[in-house]
Coordinates of C-alpha atoms and ligand atoms in Angstrom, one line a residue:
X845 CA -30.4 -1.5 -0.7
X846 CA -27.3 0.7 0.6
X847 CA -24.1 -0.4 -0.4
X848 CA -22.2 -1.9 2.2
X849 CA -19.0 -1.4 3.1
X850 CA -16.5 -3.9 4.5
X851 CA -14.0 -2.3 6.6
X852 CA -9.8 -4.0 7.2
X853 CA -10.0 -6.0 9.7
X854 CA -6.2 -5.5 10.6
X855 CA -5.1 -3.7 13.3
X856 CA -5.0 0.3 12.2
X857 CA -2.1 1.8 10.3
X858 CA -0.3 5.1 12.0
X859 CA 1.3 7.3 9.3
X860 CA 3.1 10.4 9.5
X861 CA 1.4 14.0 9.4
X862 CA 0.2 14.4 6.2
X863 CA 1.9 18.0 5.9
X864 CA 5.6 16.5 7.3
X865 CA 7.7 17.0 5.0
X866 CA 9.1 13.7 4.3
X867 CA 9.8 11.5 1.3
X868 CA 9.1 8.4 1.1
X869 CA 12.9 7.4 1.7
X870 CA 12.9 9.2 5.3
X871 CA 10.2 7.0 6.0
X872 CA 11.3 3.7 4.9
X873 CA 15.0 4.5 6.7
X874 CA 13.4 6.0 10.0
X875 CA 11.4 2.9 10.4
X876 CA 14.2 0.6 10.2
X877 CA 15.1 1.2 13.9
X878 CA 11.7 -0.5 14.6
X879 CA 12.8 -3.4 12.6
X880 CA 12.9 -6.7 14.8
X881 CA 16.3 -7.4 13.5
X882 CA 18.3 -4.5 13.9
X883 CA 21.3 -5.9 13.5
X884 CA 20.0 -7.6 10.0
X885 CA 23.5 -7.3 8.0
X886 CA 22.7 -8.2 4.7
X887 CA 20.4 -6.1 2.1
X888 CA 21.1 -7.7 -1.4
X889 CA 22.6 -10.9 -2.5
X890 CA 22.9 -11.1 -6.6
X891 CA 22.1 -14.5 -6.9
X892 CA 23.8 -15.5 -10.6
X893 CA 27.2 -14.1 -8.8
X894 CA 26.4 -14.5 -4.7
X895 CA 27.4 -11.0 -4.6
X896 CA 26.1 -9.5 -1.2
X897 CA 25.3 -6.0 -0.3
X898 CA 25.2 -5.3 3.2
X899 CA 22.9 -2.6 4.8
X900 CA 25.9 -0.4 5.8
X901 CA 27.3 -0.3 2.2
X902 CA 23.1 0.2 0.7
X903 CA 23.1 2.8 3.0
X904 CA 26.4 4.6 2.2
X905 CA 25.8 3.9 -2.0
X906 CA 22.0 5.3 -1.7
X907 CA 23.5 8.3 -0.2
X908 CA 26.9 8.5 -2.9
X909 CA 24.4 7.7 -5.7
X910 CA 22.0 10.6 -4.3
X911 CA 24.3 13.1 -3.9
X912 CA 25.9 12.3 -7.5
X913 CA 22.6 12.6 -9.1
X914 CA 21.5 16.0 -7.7
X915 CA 24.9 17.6 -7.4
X916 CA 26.6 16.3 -10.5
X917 CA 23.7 15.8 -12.8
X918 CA 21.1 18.4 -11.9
X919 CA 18.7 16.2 -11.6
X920 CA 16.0 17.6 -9.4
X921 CA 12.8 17.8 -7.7
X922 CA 10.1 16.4 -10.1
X923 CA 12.1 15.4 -13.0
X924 CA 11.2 11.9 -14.1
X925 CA 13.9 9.0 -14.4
X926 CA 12.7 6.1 -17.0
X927 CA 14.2 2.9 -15.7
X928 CA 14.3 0.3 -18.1
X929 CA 16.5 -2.6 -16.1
X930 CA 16.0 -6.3 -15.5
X931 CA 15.6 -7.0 -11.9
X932 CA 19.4 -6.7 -10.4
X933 CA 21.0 -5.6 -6.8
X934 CA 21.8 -1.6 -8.6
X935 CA 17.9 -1.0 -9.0
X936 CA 16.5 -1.2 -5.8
X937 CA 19.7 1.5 -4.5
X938 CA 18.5 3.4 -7.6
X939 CA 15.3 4.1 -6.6
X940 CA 16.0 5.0 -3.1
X941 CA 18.4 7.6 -4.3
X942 CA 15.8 9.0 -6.7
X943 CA 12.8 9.1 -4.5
X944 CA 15.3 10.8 -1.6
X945 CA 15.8 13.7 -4.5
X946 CA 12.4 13.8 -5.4
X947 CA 13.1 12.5 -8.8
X948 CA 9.7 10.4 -10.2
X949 CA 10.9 7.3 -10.7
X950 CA 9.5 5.1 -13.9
X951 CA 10.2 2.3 -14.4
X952 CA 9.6 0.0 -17.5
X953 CA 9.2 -3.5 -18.6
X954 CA 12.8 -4.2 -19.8
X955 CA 11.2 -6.6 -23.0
X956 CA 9.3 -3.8 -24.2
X957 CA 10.4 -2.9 -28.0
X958 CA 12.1 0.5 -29.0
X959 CA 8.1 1.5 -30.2
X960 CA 6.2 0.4 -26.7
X961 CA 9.6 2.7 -25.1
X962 CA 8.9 5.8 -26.9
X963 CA 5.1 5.4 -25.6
X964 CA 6.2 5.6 -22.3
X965 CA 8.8 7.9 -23.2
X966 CA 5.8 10.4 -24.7
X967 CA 3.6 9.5 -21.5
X968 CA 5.8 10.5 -18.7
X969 CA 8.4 12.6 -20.1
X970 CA 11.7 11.7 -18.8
X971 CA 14.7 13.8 -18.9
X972 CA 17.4 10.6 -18.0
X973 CA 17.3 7.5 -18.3
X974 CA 18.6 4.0 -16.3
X975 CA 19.2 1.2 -18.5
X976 CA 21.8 -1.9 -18.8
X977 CA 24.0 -2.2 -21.7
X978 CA 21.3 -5.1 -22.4
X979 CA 18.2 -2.6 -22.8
X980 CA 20.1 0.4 -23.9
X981 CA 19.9 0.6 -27.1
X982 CA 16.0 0.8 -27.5
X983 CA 15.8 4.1 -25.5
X984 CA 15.3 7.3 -27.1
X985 CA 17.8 10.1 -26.6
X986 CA 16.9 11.9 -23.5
X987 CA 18.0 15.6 -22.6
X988 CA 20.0 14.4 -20.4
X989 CA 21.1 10.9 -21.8
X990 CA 21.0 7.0 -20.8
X991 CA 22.8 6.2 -17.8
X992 CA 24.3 2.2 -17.4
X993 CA 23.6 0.5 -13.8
X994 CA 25.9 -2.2 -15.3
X995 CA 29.3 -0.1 -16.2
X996 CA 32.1 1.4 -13.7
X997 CA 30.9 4.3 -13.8
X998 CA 27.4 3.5 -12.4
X999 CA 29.7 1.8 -9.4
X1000 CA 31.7 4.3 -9.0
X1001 CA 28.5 6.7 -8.8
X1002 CA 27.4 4.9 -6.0
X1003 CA 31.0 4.4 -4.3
X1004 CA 32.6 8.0 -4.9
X1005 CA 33.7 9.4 -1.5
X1006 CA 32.7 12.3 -0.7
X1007 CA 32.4 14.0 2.8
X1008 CA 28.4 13.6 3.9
X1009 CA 29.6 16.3 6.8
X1010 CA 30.4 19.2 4.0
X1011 CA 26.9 18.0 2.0
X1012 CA 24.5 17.9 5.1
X1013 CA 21.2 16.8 4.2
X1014 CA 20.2 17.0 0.5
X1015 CA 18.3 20.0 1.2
X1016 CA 16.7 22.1 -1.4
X1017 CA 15.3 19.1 -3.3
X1018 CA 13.3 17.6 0.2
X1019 CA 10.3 16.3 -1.9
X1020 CA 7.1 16.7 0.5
X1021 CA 4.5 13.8 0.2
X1022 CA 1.7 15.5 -1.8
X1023 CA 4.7 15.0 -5.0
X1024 CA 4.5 12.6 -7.3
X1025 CA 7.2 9.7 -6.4
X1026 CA 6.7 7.3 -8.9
X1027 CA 4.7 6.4 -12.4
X1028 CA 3.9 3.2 -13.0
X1029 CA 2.6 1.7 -16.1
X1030 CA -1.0 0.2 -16.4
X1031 CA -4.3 -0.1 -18.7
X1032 CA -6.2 0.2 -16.1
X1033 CA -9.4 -0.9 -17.4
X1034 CA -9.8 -0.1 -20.6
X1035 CA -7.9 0.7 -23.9
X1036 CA -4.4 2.0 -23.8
X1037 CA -1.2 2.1 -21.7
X1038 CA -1.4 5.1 -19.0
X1039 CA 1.0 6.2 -16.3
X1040 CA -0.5 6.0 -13.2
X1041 CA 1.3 8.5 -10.8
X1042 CA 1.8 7.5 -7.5
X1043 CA 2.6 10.0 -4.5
X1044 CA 5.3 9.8 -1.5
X1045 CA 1.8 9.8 0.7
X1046 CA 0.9 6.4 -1.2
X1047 CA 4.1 4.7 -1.0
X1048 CA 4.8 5.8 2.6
X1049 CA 1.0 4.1 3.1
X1050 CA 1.9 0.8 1.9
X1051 CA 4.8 0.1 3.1
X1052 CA 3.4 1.0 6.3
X1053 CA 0.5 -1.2 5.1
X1054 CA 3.5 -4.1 4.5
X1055 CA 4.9 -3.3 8.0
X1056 CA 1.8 -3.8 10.0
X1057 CA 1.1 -7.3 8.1
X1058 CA 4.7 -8.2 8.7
X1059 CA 4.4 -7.4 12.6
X1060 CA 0.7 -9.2 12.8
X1061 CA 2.5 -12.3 11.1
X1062 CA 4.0 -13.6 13.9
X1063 CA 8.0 -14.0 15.2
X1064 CA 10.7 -15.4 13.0
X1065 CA 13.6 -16.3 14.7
X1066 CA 15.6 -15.1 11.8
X1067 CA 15.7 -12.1 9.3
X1068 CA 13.4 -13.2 6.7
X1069 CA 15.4 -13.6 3.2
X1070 CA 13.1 -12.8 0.3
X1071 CA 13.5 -13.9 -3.0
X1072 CA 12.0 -11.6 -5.9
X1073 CA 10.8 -13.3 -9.0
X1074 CA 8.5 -10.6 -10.0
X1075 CA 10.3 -8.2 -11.6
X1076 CA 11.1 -4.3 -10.2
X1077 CA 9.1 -2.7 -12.5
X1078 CA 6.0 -4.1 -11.5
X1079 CA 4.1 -2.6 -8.7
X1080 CA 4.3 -6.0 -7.0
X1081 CA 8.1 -5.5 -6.9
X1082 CA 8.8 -1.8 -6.7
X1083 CA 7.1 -1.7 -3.5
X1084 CA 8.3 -5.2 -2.0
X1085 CA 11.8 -3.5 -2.8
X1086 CA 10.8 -0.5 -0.6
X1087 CA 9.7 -3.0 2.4
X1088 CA 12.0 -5.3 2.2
X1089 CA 14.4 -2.0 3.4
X1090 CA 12.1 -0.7 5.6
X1091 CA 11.8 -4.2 7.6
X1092 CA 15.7 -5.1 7.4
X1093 CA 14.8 -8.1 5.0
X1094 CA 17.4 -10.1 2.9
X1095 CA 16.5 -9.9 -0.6
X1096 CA 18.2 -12.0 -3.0
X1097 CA 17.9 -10.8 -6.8
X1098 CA 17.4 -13.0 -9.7
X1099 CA 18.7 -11.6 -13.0
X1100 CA 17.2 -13.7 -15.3
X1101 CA 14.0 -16.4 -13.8
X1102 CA 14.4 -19.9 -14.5
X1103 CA 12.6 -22.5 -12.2
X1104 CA 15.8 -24.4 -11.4
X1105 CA 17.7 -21.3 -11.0
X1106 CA 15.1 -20.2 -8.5
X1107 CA 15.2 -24.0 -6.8
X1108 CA 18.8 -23.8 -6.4
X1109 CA 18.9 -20.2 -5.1
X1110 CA 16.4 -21.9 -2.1
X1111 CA 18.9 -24.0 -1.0
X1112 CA 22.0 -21.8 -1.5
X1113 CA 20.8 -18.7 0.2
X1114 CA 18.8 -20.4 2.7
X1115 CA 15.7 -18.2 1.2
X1116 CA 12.2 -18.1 3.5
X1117 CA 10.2 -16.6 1.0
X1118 CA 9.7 -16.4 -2.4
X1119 CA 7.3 -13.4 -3.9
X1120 CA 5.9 -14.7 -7.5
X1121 CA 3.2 -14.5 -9.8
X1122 CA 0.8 -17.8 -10.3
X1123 CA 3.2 -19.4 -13.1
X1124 CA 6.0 -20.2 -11.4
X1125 CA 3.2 -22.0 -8.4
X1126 CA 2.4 -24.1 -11.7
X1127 CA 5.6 -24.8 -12.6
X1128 CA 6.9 -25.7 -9.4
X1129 CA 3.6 -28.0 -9.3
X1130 CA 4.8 -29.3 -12.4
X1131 CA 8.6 -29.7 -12.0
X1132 CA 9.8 -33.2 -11.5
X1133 CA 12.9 -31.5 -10.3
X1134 CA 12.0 -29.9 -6.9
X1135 CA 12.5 -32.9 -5.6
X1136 CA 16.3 -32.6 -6.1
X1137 CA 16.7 -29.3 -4.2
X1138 CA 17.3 -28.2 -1.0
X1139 CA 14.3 -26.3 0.0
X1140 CA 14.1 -26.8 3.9
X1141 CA 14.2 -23.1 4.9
X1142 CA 11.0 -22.1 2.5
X1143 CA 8.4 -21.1 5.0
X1144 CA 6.0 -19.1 2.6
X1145 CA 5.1 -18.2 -1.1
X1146 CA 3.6 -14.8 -1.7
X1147 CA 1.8 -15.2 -5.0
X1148 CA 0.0 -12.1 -6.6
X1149 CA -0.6 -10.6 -10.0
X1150 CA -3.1 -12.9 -11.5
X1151 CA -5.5 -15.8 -9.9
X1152 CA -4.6 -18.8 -8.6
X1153 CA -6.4 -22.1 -9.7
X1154 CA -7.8 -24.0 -7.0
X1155 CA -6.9 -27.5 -7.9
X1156 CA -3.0 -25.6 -8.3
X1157 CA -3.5 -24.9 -4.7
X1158 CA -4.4 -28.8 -4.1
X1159 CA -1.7 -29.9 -5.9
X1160 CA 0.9 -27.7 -4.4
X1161 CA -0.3 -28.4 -0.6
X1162 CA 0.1 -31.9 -1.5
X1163 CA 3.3 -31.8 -3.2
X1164 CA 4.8 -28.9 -0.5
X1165 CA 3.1 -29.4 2.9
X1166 CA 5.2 -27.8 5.1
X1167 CA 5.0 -24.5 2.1
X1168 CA 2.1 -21.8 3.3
X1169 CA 0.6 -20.5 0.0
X1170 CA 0.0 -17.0 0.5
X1171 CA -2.3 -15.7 -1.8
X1172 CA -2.1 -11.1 -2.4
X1173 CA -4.4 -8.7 -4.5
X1174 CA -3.2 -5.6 -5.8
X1175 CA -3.2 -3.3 -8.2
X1176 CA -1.0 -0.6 -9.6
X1177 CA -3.8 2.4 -9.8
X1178 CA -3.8 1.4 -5.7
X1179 CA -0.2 1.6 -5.0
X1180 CA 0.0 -2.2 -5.1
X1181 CA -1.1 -4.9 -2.0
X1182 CA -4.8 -4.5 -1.0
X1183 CA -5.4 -7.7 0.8
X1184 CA -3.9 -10.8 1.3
X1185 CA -3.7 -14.1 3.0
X1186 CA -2.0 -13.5 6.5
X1187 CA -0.3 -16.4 8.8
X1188 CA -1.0 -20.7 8.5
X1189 CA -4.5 -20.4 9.8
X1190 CA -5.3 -17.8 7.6
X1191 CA -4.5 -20.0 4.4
X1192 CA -6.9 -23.0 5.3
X1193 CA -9.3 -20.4 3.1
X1194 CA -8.3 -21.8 -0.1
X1195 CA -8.6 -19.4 -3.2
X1196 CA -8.9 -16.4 -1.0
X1197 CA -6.9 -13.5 -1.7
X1198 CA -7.1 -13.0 2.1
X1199 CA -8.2 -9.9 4.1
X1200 CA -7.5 -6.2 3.5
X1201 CA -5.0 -4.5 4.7
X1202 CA -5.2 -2.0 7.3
X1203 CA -6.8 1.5 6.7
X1204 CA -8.6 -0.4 3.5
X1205 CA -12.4 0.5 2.4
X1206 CA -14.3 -2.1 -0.2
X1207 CA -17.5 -2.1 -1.6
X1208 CA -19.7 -4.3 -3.6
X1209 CA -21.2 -2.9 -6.6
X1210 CA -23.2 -4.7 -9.3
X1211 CA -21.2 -3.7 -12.3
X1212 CA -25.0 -4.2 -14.3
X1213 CA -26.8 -1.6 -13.1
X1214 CA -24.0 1.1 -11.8
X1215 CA -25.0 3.2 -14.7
X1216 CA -28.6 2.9 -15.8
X1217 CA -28.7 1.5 -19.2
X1218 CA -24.9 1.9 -19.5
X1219 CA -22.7 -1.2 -18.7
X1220 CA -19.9 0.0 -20.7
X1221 CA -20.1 3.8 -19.0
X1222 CA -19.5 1.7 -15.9
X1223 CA -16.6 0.1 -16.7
X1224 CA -14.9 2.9 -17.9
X1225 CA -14.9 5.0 -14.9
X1226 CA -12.1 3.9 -13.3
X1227 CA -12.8 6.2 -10.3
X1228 CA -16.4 6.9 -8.9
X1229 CA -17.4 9.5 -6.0
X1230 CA -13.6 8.7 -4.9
X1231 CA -14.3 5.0 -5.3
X1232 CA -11.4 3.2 -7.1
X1233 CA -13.2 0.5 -9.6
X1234 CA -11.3 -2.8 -9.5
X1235 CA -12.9 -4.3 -12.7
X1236 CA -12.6 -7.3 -11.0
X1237 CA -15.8 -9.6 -9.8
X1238 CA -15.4 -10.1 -6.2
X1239 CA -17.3 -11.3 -2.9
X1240 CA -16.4 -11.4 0.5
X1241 CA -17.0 -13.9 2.6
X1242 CA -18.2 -13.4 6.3
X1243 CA -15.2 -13.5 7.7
X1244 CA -13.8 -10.4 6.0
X1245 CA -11.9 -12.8 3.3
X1246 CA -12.1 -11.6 -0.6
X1247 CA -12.4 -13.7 -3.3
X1248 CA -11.9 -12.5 -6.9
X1249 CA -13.7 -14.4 -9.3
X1250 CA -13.5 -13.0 -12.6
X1251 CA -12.2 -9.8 -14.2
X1252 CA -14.5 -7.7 -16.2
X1253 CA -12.2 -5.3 -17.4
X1254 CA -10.2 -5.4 -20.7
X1255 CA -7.2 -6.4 -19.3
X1256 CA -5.4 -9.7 -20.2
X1257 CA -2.7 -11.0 -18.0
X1258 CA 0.1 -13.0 -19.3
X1259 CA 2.0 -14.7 -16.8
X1260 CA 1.1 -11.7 -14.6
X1261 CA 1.9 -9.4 -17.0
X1262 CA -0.2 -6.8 -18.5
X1263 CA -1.6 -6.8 -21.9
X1264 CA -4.0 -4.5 -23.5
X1265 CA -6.3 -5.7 -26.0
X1266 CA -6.6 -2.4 -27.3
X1267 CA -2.8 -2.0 -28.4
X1268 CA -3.0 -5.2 -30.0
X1269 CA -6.2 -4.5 -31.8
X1270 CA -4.9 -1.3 -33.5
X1271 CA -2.1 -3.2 -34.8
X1272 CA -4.1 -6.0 -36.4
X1273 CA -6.5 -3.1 -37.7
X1274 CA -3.5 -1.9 -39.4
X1275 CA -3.0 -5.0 -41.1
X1276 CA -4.2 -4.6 -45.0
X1277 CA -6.0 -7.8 -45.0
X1278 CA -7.8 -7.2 -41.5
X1279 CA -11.2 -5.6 -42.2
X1280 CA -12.0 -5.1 -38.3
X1281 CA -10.4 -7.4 -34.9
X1282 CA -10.6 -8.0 -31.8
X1283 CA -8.6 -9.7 -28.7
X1284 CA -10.0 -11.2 -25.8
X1285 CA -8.3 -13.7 -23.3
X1286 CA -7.9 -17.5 -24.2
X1287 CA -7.4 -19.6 -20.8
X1288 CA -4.4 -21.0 -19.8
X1289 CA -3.2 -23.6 -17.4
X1290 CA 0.0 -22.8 -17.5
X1291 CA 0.8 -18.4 -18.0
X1292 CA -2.9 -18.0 -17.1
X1293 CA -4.0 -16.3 -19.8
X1294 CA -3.6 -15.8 -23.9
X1295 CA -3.8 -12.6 -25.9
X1296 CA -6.3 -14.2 -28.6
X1297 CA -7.5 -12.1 -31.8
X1298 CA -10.7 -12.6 -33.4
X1299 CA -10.5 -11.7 -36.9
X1300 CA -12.3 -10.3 -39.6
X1301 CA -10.8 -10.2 -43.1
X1302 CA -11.1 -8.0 -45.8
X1303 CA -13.2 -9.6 -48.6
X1304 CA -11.0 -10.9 -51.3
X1305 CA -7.8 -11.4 -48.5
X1306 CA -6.2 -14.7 -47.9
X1307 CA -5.0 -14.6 -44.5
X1308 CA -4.3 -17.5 -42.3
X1309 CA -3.8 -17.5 -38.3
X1310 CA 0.1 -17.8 -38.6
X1311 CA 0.5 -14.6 -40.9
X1312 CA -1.4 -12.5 -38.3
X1313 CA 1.0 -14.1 -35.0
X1314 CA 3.8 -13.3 -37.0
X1315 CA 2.6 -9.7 -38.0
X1316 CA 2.3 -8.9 -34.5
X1317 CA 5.1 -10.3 -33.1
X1318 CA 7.2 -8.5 -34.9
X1319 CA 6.1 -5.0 -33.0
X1320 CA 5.5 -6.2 -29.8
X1321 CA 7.5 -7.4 -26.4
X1322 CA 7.3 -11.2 -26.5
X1323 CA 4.6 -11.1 -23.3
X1324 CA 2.3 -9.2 -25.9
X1325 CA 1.7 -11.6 -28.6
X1326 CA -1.2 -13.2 -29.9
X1327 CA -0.8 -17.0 -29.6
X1328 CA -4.3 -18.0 -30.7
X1329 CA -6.1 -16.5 -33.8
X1330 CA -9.9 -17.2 -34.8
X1331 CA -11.6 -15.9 -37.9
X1332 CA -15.2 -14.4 -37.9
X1333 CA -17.5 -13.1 -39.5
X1334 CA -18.2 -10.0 -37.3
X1335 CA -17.4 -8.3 -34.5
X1336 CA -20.2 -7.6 -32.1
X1337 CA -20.4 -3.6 -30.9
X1338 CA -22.8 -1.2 -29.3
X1339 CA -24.1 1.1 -31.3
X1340 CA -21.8 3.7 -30.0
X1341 CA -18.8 1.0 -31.7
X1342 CA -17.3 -0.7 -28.6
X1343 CA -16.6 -3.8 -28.7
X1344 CA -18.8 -6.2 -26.7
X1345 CA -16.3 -8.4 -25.4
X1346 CA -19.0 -10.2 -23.1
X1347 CA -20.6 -11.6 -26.3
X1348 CA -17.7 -12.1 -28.4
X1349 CA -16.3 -14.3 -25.2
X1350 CA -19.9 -16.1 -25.4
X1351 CA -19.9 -16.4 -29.3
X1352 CA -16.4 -17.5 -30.3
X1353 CA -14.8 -18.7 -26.7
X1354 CA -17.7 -20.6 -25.5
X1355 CA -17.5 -23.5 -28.7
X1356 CA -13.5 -23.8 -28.6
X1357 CA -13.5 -24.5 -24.6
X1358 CA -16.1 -26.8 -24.6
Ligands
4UU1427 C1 -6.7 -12.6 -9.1 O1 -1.2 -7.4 -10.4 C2 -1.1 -6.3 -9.8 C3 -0.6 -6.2 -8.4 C4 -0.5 -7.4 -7.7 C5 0.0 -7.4 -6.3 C6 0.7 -6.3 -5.7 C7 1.1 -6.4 -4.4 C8 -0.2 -8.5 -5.6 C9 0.2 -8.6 -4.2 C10 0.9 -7.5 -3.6 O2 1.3 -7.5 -2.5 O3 -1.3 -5.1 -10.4 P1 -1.8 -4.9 -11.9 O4 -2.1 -3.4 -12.0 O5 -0.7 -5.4 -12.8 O6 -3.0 -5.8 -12.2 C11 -4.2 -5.6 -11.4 C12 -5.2 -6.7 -11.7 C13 -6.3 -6.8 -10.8 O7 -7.3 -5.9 -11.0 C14 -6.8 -8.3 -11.0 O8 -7.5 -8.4 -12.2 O9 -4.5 -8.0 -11.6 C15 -5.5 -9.0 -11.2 N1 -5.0 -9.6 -10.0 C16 -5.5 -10.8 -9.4 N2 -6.5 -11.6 -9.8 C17 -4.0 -9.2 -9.2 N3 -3.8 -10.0 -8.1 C18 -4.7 -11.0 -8.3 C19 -5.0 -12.2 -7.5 N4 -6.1 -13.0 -8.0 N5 -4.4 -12.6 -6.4

């Protein structure tokens, strides 16, 4: 039969003329004046010191910052920036003033190691970089150095005075919206780490994708004050940090995540909604604390990144009633949001990820017969006849609402966070005492999924679980290590030496869960 295809059911999306020569920045600030709260006054609150950034001053360092970077540096129109920061108030100005330059922002997870750095380092090729005097030190030397968002001199970047009247308009560098804004980092499907590059044209399309849901949501009476626990770097943040400024939202900024912290912040900041990954749902589930906070003015949760358990959902309706649990599905190699779970009646559909966005295509394909005799061919492909393949098992219902049942690609996700199975294989492969491995995802109630390695050792090698753990952990960011081990006695692969993952699941997975 013909593939179907299931159309957004949102009201459409109007963008700018594909050939206008604007950056995603223009966009963002020009639709601010449609922002039901004009008059919105504060942009950033830090919440570890309640430092608070208001939209005149974001404005005014965005431009400093800008004009620094271009006219001071030489930065320029399709150099790339590496950002390896922890979520603070500096990033979010940083990225504005890069994109406005057409500088290709990429930013990194701020746990990676020295080794995982230079990988992304040899990937995208940056000439600065933008680190913290915590992250600093694992970043190679850059042609044109490391650059602290944490010292004076990164404040008094974005606080020099200069006259904007003798600098009018940042001219030569306009970036137009066919350029590459921003690389991201992702598996994707298979193997390795890859930068996915992301254009102005796709940035500028989601956060008009963001706008349209936030308008089809209904009034507040109130600016909405957003609180991030997913962190910057992640597509989930780097484009909530773009709409948050392009609808006038109060976004308050935590440092370092801790569940109290987070509870506390609620209640101090009078926060309405909270954008996490399915962990923190659990832990707040879990906590025997929340009672203890003030959390009157939490309206929704905006959970993305990984699934959502079903009996979580129960749990937290029952413990938070007056709480809508929004679910979202996105992906990095899509610029982020693809559907999501819009408004109170919308999340009576429990374990939906809710309903595309606007200007959104899907289709259905059985992920068997795709390829004739070629499953793994499949999988691989991450785009098809212009198709974008998920790797995740989905349905729709018929109402338009998406479920996502399992993922079929390699991909493991730690606590939201991405792990490759093939970085960690190579690793234990280069082990002396490993004759062949392989990881594959171990369940989890709690960070939703485990890196686990099946292992084969050499004959004649004594090796036992905590020796391989340990001889990972010691190369890899803490979200990467294995934290279950099982020995075997081979590693099932097509003849053409992939590893079947589907049968390794069945052969060593299937006995431990049940
Ligand atoms: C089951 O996780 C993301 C992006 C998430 C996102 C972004 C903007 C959510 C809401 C939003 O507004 O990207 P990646 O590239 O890190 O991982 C993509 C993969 C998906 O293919 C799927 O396997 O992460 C998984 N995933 C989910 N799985 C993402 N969201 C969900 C979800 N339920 N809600």
């Amino acid at each position: 039969p013909a593939t179907k295809t299931f159309h957004s059911l949102r009201p459409p999306i109007h963008l700018p003329q594909e050939d206008a020569p604007i950056s995603v920045v223009d966009y963002v600030l020009s639709i601010r004046s449609l922002s039901r709260w004009p008059n919105s006054t504060t942009a950033l609150i830090d919440s570890a010191t309640g430092r608070r950034i208001p939209y005149s001053d974001l404005i005014r360092r965005q431009k400093s910052l800008s004009y620094y970077l271009q006219d001071v540096l030489k930065l320029s129109r399709h150099d790339v920036a590496l950002v390896i920061c922890p979520n603070c108030v500096q990033v979010p100005i940083l990225y504005l003033s890069l994109l406005s330059i057409g500088v290709v922002v990429s930013p990194g997870n701020p746990v990676s190691t020295g080794s995982e750095i230079a990988r992304l380092v040899e990937l995208s090729g940056p000439t600065i970089a933008f680190a913290t005097s915590s992250t600093a030190h694992k970043l190679p030397k850059l042609r044109l150095g490391t650059i602290l968002v944490d010292s004076p001199e990164f404040e008094s970047m974005m606080t020099h005075t200069f006259d904007l009247d003798l600098n009018p308009g940042l001219g030569p560098t306009q970036p137009s919206q066919s350029d590459v804004a921003a690389i991201l980092y992702s598996s994707g499907t298979t193997g390795r780490i890859k930068g996915v590059m992301l254009t102005h044209r796709n940035l500028i399309g989601v956060v008009a994708l963001c706008r349209s849901s936030a308008v089809a949501a209904g009034e507040r009476a109130s600016p909405p004050v957003l609180l991030y626990t997913v962190p910057l770097f992640h597509v989930f943040g780097f484009i909530y940090s773009l709409k948050s400024v392009a609808l006038m939202e109060t976004v308050v900024m935590m440092p370092r995540f801790g569940l109290d912290g987070m509870l506390k912040a609620v209640g101090e900041f009078g926060v309405t909604d909270v954008a996490m990954a399915p962990p923190v749902v659990v832990a707040m589930v879990k906590s025997g604390s929340a009672e203890r906070y003030d959390l009157s003015s939490l309206k929704s949760l905006v959970v993305g990144a990984a699934p959502l358990g079903k009996d979580v959902i129960a749990a937290f309706k029952a413990k938070f009633p007056a709480v809508e649990l929004a679910q979202g599905y996105g992906l990095t190699e899509l610029t982020g949001p693809v559907s999501r779970v819009l408004g109170p009646k919308e999340s009576k559909k429990w374990g939906s990820v809710g309903r595309l966005y606007g200007l959104l295509e899907a289709r259905i394909v059985d992920p068997e017969t795709r390829y004739v005799g070629d499953p793994e061919g499949t999988i691989d492909n991450m785009v098809i006849n212009g198709w974008l393949r998920t790797g995740d098992l989905c349905y729709f219902d018929d109402q338009g609402f998406l479920y996502v049942v399992d993922r079929l690609k390699e991909l493991i996700k730690y606590n939201g966070y991405q792990v490759a199975p093939a970085e960690l294989e190579q690793l234990l492969q280069s082990h002396p005492g490993v004759a062949d491995a392989a990881v594959i995802p171990y369940p989890d109630e709690e960070a939703g999924q485990l890196p686990f390695a099946c292992v084969l050792r050499r004959p004649g090698c004594i090796l036992d679980e905590r020796s391989v753990m340990e001889f990972v952990a010691k190369q890899v960011a803490p979200y990467k290590k294995i934290r279950r081990v099982a020995f075997v006695n081979s590693i099932p692969k097509s003849p053409a030496g992939k590893i079947l993952r589907k049968d390794l699941r069945k052969m060593v997975l299937a006995p431990l869960l049940t």
